[in-house]
Amino acid sequence: MDVFPWLRGIAAALLTCTMLTACGNNYDLADERGRRSRIDDANLHLSAGRCQSALASIWPLYNSTYVDDEVRLITASAYACEGSFNLLTLAGNLSNVSNPFQALAKSLSNRPNDGARQAMYRASDVLTRGSAAIGAAQRGASVNSYMVFVQLGIIGTIIRNYGSPAIDGSRGAALTYNPTTAPNNPAGEMTDEDACALAASVGNILDSFLYSGLTDPSTRAVTNQLQALCATIPGGYSCSDISQARTACSSNPANTAATVAAFVMSGVNSAW
């Protein structure tokens, strides 16, 4: 597969330190070389799949006044790593599998209730700057590009958790969510948070793509399919009605976010 330019660029950035015999050990955050040492060490750990070590390396810098988009991308990558997310695997499957939801389910390896969804949620929070909820128009192109893939990863972890996919990624069980019964859900039904996260990911992907540097046919095809899914939402709702906050759903029939999330989930069932 010819990986598109942006993906080659971020992969190269995450592999920077593997070309060095040793990364610097000066961790003084007030010194540029010290900050670079943190970044290089985190990249080295990521390239070897050492998710927690990468997070430990970058965390002091992420929590400092020196945090920038590069640091956010590395921190989000460390959390995504904990969520069994592999960007190259996902990109490859998206280009080779016509059904995007099958590709997403096939690309992740999480199991029900193994913590992968929570790790992916934390990755998303890093990119949106947590409670500040920075919108796509306020984020840089590189952050929005990675945001698209993190949100695709979130969808993958959710549908794997609730949809019992086969090896080829095809759906094994229907996704179910009823806002009137959550949070006291019957076994196998989505929680409020996961239902809203699934819908939020669709909205976040569509917004982030507009401000990203992604131009490859595979990612564009996925966003077009998600846009088409939005167009099927009944009740006069549209993509713009999707809440991009996964905490917006509540067990209340009058909760618009939960109502729209249930419609989005129904659309995923039909498209998957």
PDB file of N, CA and C in Angstrom, residues 92-132:
ATOM      1  N   GLY A  92      -4.129   0.820   6.286  1.00  0.00           N
ATOM      2  CA  GLY A  92      -4.088  -0.266   5.316  1.00  0.00           C
ATOM      3  C   GLY A  92      -5.447  -0.904   5.113  1.00  0.00           C
ATOM      4  N   ASN A  93      -6.165  -1.154   6.217  1.00  0.00           N
ATOM      5  CA  ASN A  93      -7.483  -1.776   6.106  1.00  0.00           C
ATOM      6  C   ASN A  93      -8.501  -0.849   5.455  1.00  0.00           C
ATOM      7  N   LEU A  94      -8.405   0.437   5.729  1.00  0.00           N
ATOM      8  CA  LEU A  94      -9.339   1.378   5.109  1.00  0.00           C
ATOM      9  C   LEU A  94      -9.178   1.421   3.595  1.00  0.00           C
ATOM     10  N   SER A  95      -7.961   1.187   3.120  1.00  0.00           N
ATOM     11  CA  SER A  95      -7.726   1.232   1.678  1.00  0.00           C
ATOM     12  C   SER A  95      -8.064  -0.089   0.994  1.00  0.00           C
ATOM     13  N   ASN A  96      -8.224  -1.158   1.796  1.00  0.00           N
ATOM     14  CA  ASN A  96      -8.441  -2.481   1.206  1.00  0.00           C
ATOM     15  C   ASN A  96      -9.821  -3.072   1.473  1.00  0.00           C
ATOM     16  N   VAL A  97     -10.577  -2.496   2.397  1.00  0.00           N
ATOM     17  CA  VAL A  97     -11.900  -3.015   2.747  1.00  0.00           C
ATOM     18  C   VAL A  97     -12.940  -1.955   2.401  1.00  0.00           C
ATOM     19  N   SER A  98     -13.920  -2.317   1.579  1.00  0.00           N
ATOM     20  CA  SER A  98     -14.877  -1.326   1.091  1.00  0.00           C
ATOM     21  C   SER A  98     -15.818  -0.829   2.183  1.00  0.00           C
ATOM     22  N   ASN A  99     -16.157  -1.693   3.144  1.00  0.00           N
ATOM     23  CA  ASN A  99     -17.049  -1.286   4.225  1.00  0.00           C
ATOM     24  C   ASN A  99     -16.219  -0.699   5.362  1.00  0.00           C
ATOM     25  N   PRO A 100     -16.347   0.599   5.649  1.00  0.00           N
ATOM     26  CA  PRO A 100     -15.465   1.224   6.647  1.00  0.00           C
ATOM     27  C   PRO A 100     -15.617   0.644   8.036  1.00  0.00           C
ATOM     28  N   PHE A 101     -16.819   0.236   8.406  1.00  0.00           N
ATOM     29  CA  PHE A 101     -17.014  -0.297   9.755  1.00  0.00           C
ATOM     30  C   PHE A 101     -16.390  -1.682   9.900  1.00  0.00           C
ATOM     31  N   GLN A 102     -16.419  -2.465   8.836  1.00  0.00           N
ATOM     32  CA  GLN A 102     -15.688  -3.735   8.868  1.00  0.00           C
ATOM     33  C   GLN A 102     -14.194  -3.474   8.996  1.00  0.00           C
ATOM     34  N   ALA A 103     -13.707  -2.475   8.267  1.00  0.00           N
ATOM     35  CA  ALA A 103     -12.281  -2.139   8.340  1.00  0.00           C
ATOM     36  C   ALA A 103     -11.897  -1.699   9.743  1.00  0.00           C
ATOM     37  N   LEU A 104     -12.752  -0.902  10.386  1.00  0.00           N
ATOM     38  CA  LEU A 104     -12.459  -0.423  11.731  1.00  0.00           C
ATOM     39  C   LEU A 104     -12.480  -1.561  12.740  1.00  0.00           C
ATOM     40  N   ALA A 105     -13.482  -2.425  12.649  1.00  0.00           N
ATOM     41  CA  ALA A 105     -13.569  -3.550  13.581  1.00  0.00           C
ATOM     42  C   ALA A 105     -12.397  -4.505  13.402  1.00  0.00           C
ATOM     43  N   LYS A 106     -11.939  -4.638  12.180  1.00  0.00           N
ATOM     44  CA  LYS A 106     -10.818  -5.529  11.867  1.00  0.00           C
ATOM     45  C   LYS A 106      -9.488  -4.935  12.305  1.00  0.00           C
ATOM     46  N   SER A 107      -9.424  -3.617  12.422  1.00  0.00           N
ATOM     47  CA  SER A 107      -8.149  -2.941  12.673  1.00  0.00           C
ATOM     48  C   SER A 107      -7.753  -2.902  14.142  1.00  0.00           C
ATOM     49  N   LEU A 108      -8.727  -3.022  15.031  1.00  0.00           N
ATOM     50  CA  LEU A 108      -8.451  -2.984  16.460  1.00  0.00           C
ATOM     51  C   LEU A 108      -8.391  -4.406  17.018  1.00  0.00           C
ATOM     52  N   SER A 109      -7.819  -4.545  18.200  1.00  0.00           N
ATOM     53  CA  SER A 109      -7.708  -5.876  18.815  1.00  0.00           C
ATOM     54  C   SER A 109      -8.242  -5.885  20.233  1.00  0.00           C
ATOM     55  N   ASN A 110      -8.985  -4.832  20.604  1.00  0.00           N
ATOM     56  CA  ASN A 110      -9.501  -4.772  21.971  1.00  0.00           C
ATOM     57  C   ASN A 110     -10.598  -5.798  22.204  1.00  0.00           C
ATOM     58  N   ARG A 111     -10.772  -6.140  23.464  1.00  0.00           N
ATOM     59  CA  ARG A 111     -11.822  -7.056  23.888  1.00  0.00           C
ATOM     60  C   ARG A 111     -12.778  -6.298  24.809  1.00  0.00           C
ATOM     61  N   PRO A 112     -14.002  -6.810  24.990  1.00  0.00           N
ATOM     62  CA  PRO A 112     -14.958  -6.101  25.844  1.00  0.00           C
ATOM     63  C   PRO A 112     -14.384  -5.774  27.220  1.00  0.00           C
ATOM     64  N   ASN A 113     -14.542  -4.520  27.599  1.00  0.00           N
ATOM     65  CA  ASN A 113     -14.188  -4.057  28.945  1.00  0.00           C
ATOM     66  C   ASN A 113     -12.712  -4.227  29.292  1.00  0.00           C
ATOM     67  N   ASP A 114     -11.822  -4.090  28.298  1.00  0.00           N
ATOM     68  CA  ASP A 114     -10.384  -4.213  28.574  1.00  0.00           C
ATOM     69  C   ASP A 114      -9.707  -2.858  28.776  1.00  0.00           C
ATOM     70  N   GLY A 115     -10.478  -1.777  28.758  1.00  0.00           N
ATOM     71  CA  GLY A 115      -9.914  -0.453  28.996  1.00  0.00           C
ATOM     72  C   GLY A 115      -9.469   0.279  27.746  1.00  0.00           C
ATOM     73  N   ALA A 116      -9.552  -0.362  26.584  1.00  0.00           N
ATOM     74  CA  ALA A 116      -9.084   0.276  25.349  1.00  0.00           C
ATOM     75  C   ALA A 116      -9.908   1.511  25.002  1.00  0.00           C
ATOM     76  N   ARG A 117     -11.217   1.438  25.207  1.00  0.00           N
ATOM     77  CA  ARG A 117     -12.052   2.596  24.878  1.00  0.00           C
ATOM     78  C   ARG A 117     -11.653   3.805  25.722  1.00  0.00           C
ATOM     79  N   GLN A 118     -11.417   3.561  27.006  1.00  0.00           N
ATOM     80  CA  GLN A 118     -11.043   4.666  27.883  1.00  0.00           C
ATOM     81  C   GLN A 118      -9.702   5.275  27.455  1.00  0.00           C
ATOM     82  N   ALA A 119      -8.778   4.429  27.010  1.00  0.00           N
ATOM     83  CA  ALA A 119      -7.485   4.932  26.535  1.00  0.00           C
ATOM     84  C   ALA A 119      -7.670   5.793  25.290  1.00  0.00           C
ATOM     85  N   MET A 120      -8.534   5.358  24.389  1.00  0.00           N
ATOM     86  CA  MET A 120      -8.795   6.140  23.184  1.00  0.00           C
ATOM     87  C   MET A 120      -9.518   7.450  23.525  1.00  0.00           C
ATOM     88  N   TYR A 121     -10.389   7.406  24.521  1.00  0.00           N
ATOM     89  CA  TYR A 121     -11.054   8.641  24.951  1.00  0.00           C
ATOM     90  C   TYR A 121     -10.026   9.644  25.465  1.00  0.00           C
ATOM     91  N   ARG A 122      -9.042   9.148  26.215  1.00  0.00           N
ATOM     92  CA  ARG A 122      -8.009  10.051  26.733  1.00  0.00           C
ATOM     93  C   ARG A 122      -7.180  10.640  25.593  1.00  0.00           C
ATOM     94  N   ALA A 123      -6.916   9.836  24.565  1.00  0.00           N
ATOM     95  CA  ALA A 123      -6.189  10.349  23.397  1.00  0.00           C
ATOM     96  C   ALA A 123      -6.966  11.489  22.748  1.00  0.00           C
ATOM     97  N   SER A 124      -8.271  11.312  22.626  1.00  0.00           N
ATOM     98  CA  SER A 124      -9.116  12.355  22.046  1.00  0.00           C
ATOM     99  C   SER A 124      -9.109  13.608  22.912  1.00  0.00           C
ATOM    100  N   ASP A 125      -9.172  13.419  24.220  1.00  0.00           N
ATOM    101  CA  ASP A 125      -9.178  14.567  25.132  1.00  0.00           C
ATOM    102  C   ASP A 125      -7.900  15.389  25.008  1.00  0.00           C
ATOM    103  N   VAL A 126      -6.782  14.712  24.788  1.00  0.00           N
ATOM    104  CA  VAL A 126      -5.514  15.430  24.620  1.00  0.00           C
ATOM    105  C   VAL A 126      -5.584  16.340  23.396  1.00  0.00           C
ATOM    106  N   LEU A 127      -6.129  15.827  22.311  1.00  0.00           N
ATOM    107  CA  LEU A 127      -6.172  16.594  21.062  1.00  0.00           C
ATOM    108  C   LEU A 127      -7.168  17.746  21.116  1.00  0.00           C
ATOM    109  N   THR A 128      -8.236  17.580  21.896  1.00  0.00           N
ATOM    110  CA  THR A 128      -9.221  18.660  22.028  1.00  0.00           C
ATOM    111  C   THR A 128      -8.927  19.539  23.238  1.00  0.00           C
ATOM    112  N   ARG A 129      -7.827  19.218  23.924  1.00  0.00           N
ATOM    113  CA  ARG A 129      -7.391  19.967  25.113  1.00  0.00           C
ATOM    114  C   ARG A 129      -8.400  19.879  26.244  1.00  0.00           C
ATOM    115  N   GLY A 130      -8.949  18.676  26.411  1.00  0.00           N
ATOM    116  CA  GLY A 130      -9.789  18.370  27.560  1.00  0.00           C
ATOM    117  C   GLY A 130     -11.027  19.222  27.659  1.00  0.00           C
ATOM    118  N   SER A 131     -11.248  19.778  28.851  1.00  0.00           N
ATOM    119  CA  SER A 131     -12.473  20.525  29.111  1.00  0.00           C
ATOM    120  C   SER A 131     -12.591  21.774  28.240  1.00  0.00           C
ATOM    121  N   ALA A 132     -11.464  22.231  27.685  1.00  0.00           N
ATOM    122  CA  ALA A 132     -11.509  23.401  26.806  1.00  0.00           C
ATOM    123  C   ALA A 132     -12.239  23.087  25.506  1.00  0.00           C
TER     124      ALA A 132
END
